[in-house]
mmCIF file of C-alpha atoms in Angstrom:
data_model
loop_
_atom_site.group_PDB
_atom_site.id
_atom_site.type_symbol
_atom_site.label_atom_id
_atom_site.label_comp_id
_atom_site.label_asym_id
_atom_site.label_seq_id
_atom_site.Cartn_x
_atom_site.Cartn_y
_atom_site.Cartn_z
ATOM 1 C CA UNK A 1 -20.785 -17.583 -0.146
ATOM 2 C CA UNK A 2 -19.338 -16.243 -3.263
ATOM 3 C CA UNK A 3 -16.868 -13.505 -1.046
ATOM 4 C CA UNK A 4 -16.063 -15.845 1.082
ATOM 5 C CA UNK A 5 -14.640 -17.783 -1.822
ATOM 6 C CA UNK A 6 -13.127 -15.486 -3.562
ATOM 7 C CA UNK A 7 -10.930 -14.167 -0.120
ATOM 8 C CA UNK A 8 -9.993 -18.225 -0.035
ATOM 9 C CA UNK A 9 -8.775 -17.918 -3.782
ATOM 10 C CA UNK A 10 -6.984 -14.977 -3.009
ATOM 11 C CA UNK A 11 -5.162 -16.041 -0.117
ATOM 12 C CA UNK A 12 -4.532 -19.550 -1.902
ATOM 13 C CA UNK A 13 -2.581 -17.496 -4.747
ATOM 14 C CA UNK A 14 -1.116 -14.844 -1.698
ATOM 15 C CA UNK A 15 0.463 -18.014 -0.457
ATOM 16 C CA UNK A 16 1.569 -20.050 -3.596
ATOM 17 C CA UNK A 17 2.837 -16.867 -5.190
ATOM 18 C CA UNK A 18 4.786 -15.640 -1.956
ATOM 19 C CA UNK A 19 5.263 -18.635 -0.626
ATOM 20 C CA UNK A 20 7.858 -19.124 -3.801
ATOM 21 C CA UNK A 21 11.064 -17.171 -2.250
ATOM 22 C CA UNK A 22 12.798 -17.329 -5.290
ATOM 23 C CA UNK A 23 9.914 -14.936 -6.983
ATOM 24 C CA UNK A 24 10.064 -13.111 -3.585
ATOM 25 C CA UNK A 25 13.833 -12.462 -3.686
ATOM 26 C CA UNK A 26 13.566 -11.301 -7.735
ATOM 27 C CA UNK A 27 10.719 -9.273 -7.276
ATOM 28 C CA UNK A 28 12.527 -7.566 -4.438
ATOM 29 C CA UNK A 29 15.321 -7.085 -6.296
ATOM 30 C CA UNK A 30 13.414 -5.819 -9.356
ATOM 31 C CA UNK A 31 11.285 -3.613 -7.353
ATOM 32 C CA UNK A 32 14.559 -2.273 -5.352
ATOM 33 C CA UNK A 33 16.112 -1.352 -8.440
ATOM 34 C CA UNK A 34 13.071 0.154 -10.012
ATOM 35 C CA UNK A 35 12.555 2.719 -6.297
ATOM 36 C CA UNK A 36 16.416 3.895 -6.492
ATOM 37 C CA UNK A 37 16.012 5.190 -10.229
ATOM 38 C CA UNK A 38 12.105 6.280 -10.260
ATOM 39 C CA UNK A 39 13.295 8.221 -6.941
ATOM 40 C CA UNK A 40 16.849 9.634 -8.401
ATOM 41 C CA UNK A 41 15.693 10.013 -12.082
ATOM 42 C CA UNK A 42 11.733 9.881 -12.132
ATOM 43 C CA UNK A 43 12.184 7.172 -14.924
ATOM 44 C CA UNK A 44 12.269 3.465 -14.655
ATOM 45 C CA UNK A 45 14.207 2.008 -17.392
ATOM 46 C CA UNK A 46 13.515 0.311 -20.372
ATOM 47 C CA UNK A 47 16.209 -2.204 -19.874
ATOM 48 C CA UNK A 48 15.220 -3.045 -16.598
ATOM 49 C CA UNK A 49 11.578 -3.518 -17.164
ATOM 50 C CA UNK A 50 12.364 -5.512 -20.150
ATOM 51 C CA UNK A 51 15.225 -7.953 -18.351
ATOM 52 C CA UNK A 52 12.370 -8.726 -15.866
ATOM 53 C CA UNK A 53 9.695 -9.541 -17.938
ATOM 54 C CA UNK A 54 12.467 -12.158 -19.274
ATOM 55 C CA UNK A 55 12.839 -14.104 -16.239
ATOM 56 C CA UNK A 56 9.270 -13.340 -15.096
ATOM 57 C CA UNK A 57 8.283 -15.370 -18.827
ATOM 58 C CA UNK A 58 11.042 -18.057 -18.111
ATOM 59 C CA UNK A 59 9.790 -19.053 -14.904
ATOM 60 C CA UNK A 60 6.129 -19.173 -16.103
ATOM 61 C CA UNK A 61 7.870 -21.655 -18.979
ATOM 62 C CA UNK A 62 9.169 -24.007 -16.152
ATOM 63 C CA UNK A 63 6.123 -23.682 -14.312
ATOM 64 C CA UNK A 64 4.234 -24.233 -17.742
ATOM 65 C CA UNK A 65 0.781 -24.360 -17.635
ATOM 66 C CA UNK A 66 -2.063 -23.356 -19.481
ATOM 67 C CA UNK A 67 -3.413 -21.969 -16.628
ATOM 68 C CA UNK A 68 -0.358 -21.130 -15.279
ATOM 69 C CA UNK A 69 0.131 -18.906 -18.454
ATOM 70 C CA UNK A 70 -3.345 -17.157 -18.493
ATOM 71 C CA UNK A 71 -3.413 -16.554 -14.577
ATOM 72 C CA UNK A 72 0.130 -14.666 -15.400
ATOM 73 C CA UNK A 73 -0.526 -13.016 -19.075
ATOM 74 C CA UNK A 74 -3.659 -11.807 -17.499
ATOM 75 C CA UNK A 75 -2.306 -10.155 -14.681
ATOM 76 C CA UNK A 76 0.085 -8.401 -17.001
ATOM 77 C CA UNK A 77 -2.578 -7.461 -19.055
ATOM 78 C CA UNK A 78 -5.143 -5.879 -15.986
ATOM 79 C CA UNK A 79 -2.066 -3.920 -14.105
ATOM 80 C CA UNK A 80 -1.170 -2.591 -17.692
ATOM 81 C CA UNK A 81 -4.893 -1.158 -18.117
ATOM 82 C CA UNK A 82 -5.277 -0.125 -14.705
ATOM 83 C CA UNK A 83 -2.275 2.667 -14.615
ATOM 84 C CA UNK A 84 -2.298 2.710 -18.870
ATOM 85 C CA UNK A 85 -6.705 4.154 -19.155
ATOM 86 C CA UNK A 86 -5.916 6.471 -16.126
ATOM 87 C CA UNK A 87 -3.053 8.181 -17.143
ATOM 88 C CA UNK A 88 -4.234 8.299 -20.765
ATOM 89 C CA UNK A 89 -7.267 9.976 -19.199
ATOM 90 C CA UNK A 90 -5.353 12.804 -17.294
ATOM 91 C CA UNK A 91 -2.428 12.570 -19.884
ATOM 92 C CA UNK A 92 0.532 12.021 -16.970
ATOM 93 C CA UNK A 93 3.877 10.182 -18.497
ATOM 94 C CA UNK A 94 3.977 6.996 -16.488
ATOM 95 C CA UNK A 95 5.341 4.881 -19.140
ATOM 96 C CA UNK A 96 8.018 3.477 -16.569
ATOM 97 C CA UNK A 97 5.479 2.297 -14.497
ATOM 98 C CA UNK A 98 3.089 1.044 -16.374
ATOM 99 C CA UNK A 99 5.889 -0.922 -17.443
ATOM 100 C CA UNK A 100 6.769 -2.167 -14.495
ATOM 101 C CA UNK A 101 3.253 -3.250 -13.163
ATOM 102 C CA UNK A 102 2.682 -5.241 -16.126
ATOM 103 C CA UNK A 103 5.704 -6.615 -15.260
ATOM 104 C CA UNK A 104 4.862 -7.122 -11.390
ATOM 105 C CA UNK A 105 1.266 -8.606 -13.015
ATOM 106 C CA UNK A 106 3.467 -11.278 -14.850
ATOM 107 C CA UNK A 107 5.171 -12.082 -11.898
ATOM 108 C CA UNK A 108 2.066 -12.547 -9.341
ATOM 109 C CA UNK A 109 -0.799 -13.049 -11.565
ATOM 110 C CA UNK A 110 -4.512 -11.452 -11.998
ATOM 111 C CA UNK A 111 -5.642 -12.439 -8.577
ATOM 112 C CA UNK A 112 -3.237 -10.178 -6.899
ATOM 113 C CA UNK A 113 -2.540 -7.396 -9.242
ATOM 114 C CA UNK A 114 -5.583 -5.753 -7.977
ATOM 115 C CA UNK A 115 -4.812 -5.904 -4.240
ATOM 116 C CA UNK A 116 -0.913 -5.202 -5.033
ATOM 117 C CA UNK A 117 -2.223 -1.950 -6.908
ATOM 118 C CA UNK A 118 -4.794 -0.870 -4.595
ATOM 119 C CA UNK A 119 -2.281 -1.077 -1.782
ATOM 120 C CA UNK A 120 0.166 1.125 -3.841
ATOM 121 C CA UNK A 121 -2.363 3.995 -4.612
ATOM 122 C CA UNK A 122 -3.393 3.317 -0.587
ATOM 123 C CA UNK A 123 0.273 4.150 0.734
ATOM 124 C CA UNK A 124 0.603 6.765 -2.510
ATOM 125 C CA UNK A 125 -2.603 8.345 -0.888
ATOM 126 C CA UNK A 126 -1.190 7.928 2.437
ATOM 127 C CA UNK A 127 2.164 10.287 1.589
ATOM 128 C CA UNK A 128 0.504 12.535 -0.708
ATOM 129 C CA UNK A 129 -1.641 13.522 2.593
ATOM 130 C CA UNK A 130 1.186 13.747 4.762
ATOM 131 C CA UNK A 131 3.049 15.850 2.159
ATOM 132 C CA UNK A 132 0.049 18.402 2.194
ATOM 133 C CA UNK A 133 -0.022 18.125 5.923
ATOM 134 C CA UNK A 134 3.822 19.521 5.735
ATOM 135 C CA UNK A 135 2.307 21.913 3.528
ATOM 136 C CA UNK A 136 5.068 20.993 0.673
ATOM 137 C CA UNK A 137 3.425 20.414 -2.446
ATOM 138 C CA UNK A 138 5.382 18.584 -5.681
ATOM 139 C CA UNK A 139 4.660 18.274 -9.348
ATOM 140 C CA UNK A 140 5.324 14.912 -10.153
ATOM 141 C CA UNK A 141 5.975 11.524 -7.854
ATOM 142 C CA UNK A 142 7.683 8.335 -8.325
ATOM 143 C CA UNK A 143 5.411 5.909 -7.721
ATOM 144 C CA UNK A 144 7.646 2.886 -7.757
ATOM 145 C CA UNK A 145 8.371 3.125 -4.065
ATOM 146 C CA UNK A 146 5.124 2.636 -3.329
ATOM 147 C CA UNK A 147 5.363 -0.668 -5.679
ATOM 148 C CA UNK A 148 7.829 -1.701 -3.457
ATOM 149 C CA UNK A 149 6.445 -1.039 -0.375
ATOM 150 C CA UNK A 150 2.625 -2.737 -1.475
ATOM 151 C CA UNK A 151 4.721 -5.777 -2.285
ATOM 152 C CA UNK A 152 6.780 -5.942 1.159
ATOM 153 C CA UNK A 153 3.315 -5.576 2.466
ATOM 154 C CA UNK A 154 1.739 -8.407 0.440
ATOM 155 C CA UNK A 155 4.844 -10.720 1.678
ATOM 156 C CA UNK A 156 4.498 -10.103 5.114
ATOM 157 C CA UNK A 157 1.328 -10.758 5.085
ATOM 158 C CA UNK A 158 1.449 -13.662 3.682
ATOM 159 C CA UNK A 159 3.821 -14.707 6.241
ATOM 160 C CA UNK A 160 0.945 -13.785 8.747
ATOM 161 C CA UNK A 161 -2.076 -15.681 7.687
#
């Protein structure tokens, strides 16, 4: 009873959140951005993260809501924790990305900031094995790509259900 209730809630928010193609089209653009310099510079900028977080808090204010403004502060505030405790833990500069999820978590909210980060660290996972399989090995990774890619996924399928 209580999963299948939560999977409804999620794919109520997968729908009004991606269902919005205006949010779509600026998170695509954000995230676009954010892959060509975390891939050419291993740093996502400042600027960019904060420009975002602008427009991500002025279209919570015309959507305003109470609820509409803890659903989205919250998400900010989970995808911030999730990438801030574990690379505290094993001391990795992410700051870019951190950044940029909170961001992401203002944009889509704290009902899919998990699955939008799970997805990321899935398709992360997913080239980090094929890397080894190459046997090439790397130091550091931008993980901002795979951002983009868990949020093209999370659109499509919301176009599916």
């Amino acid at each position: 009873m209580f999963i299948d209730s939560f999977i409804t809630s999620i794919l109520h928010e997968l729908h009004s959140v991606y269902g919005n193609y205006l949010l779509v089209a600026i998170m695509t653009f954000f995230l676009g951005i954010a892959t060509y310099t975390d891939v050419k510079s291993f740093k996502i900028p400042n600027k960019l993260n904060f420009t975002m977080s602008i427009i991500a808090l002025i279209l919570i204010f015309f959507d305003f809501s109470f609820s509409t403004l803890f659903v989205k502060l919250s998400g900010a505030f989970v995808g911030f924790f999730m990438l801030f405790l574990p690379a505290m833990i094993k001391n990795h500069a992410m700051g870019g990305d951190i950044k940029a999820v909170t961001v992401i978590g203002l944009f889509i909210g704290v009902k899919l900031i998990i699955p939008f980060l799970v997805l990321a660290c899935l398709f992360g996972s997913l080239f980090i094995i094929l890397r080894i399989h190459k046997g090439s090995l790397f130091s550091v990774m931008p993980f901002a790509p795979f951002f983009f890619i868990s949020h093209i996924t999370l659109f499509i399928f919301s176009l599916w259900i």
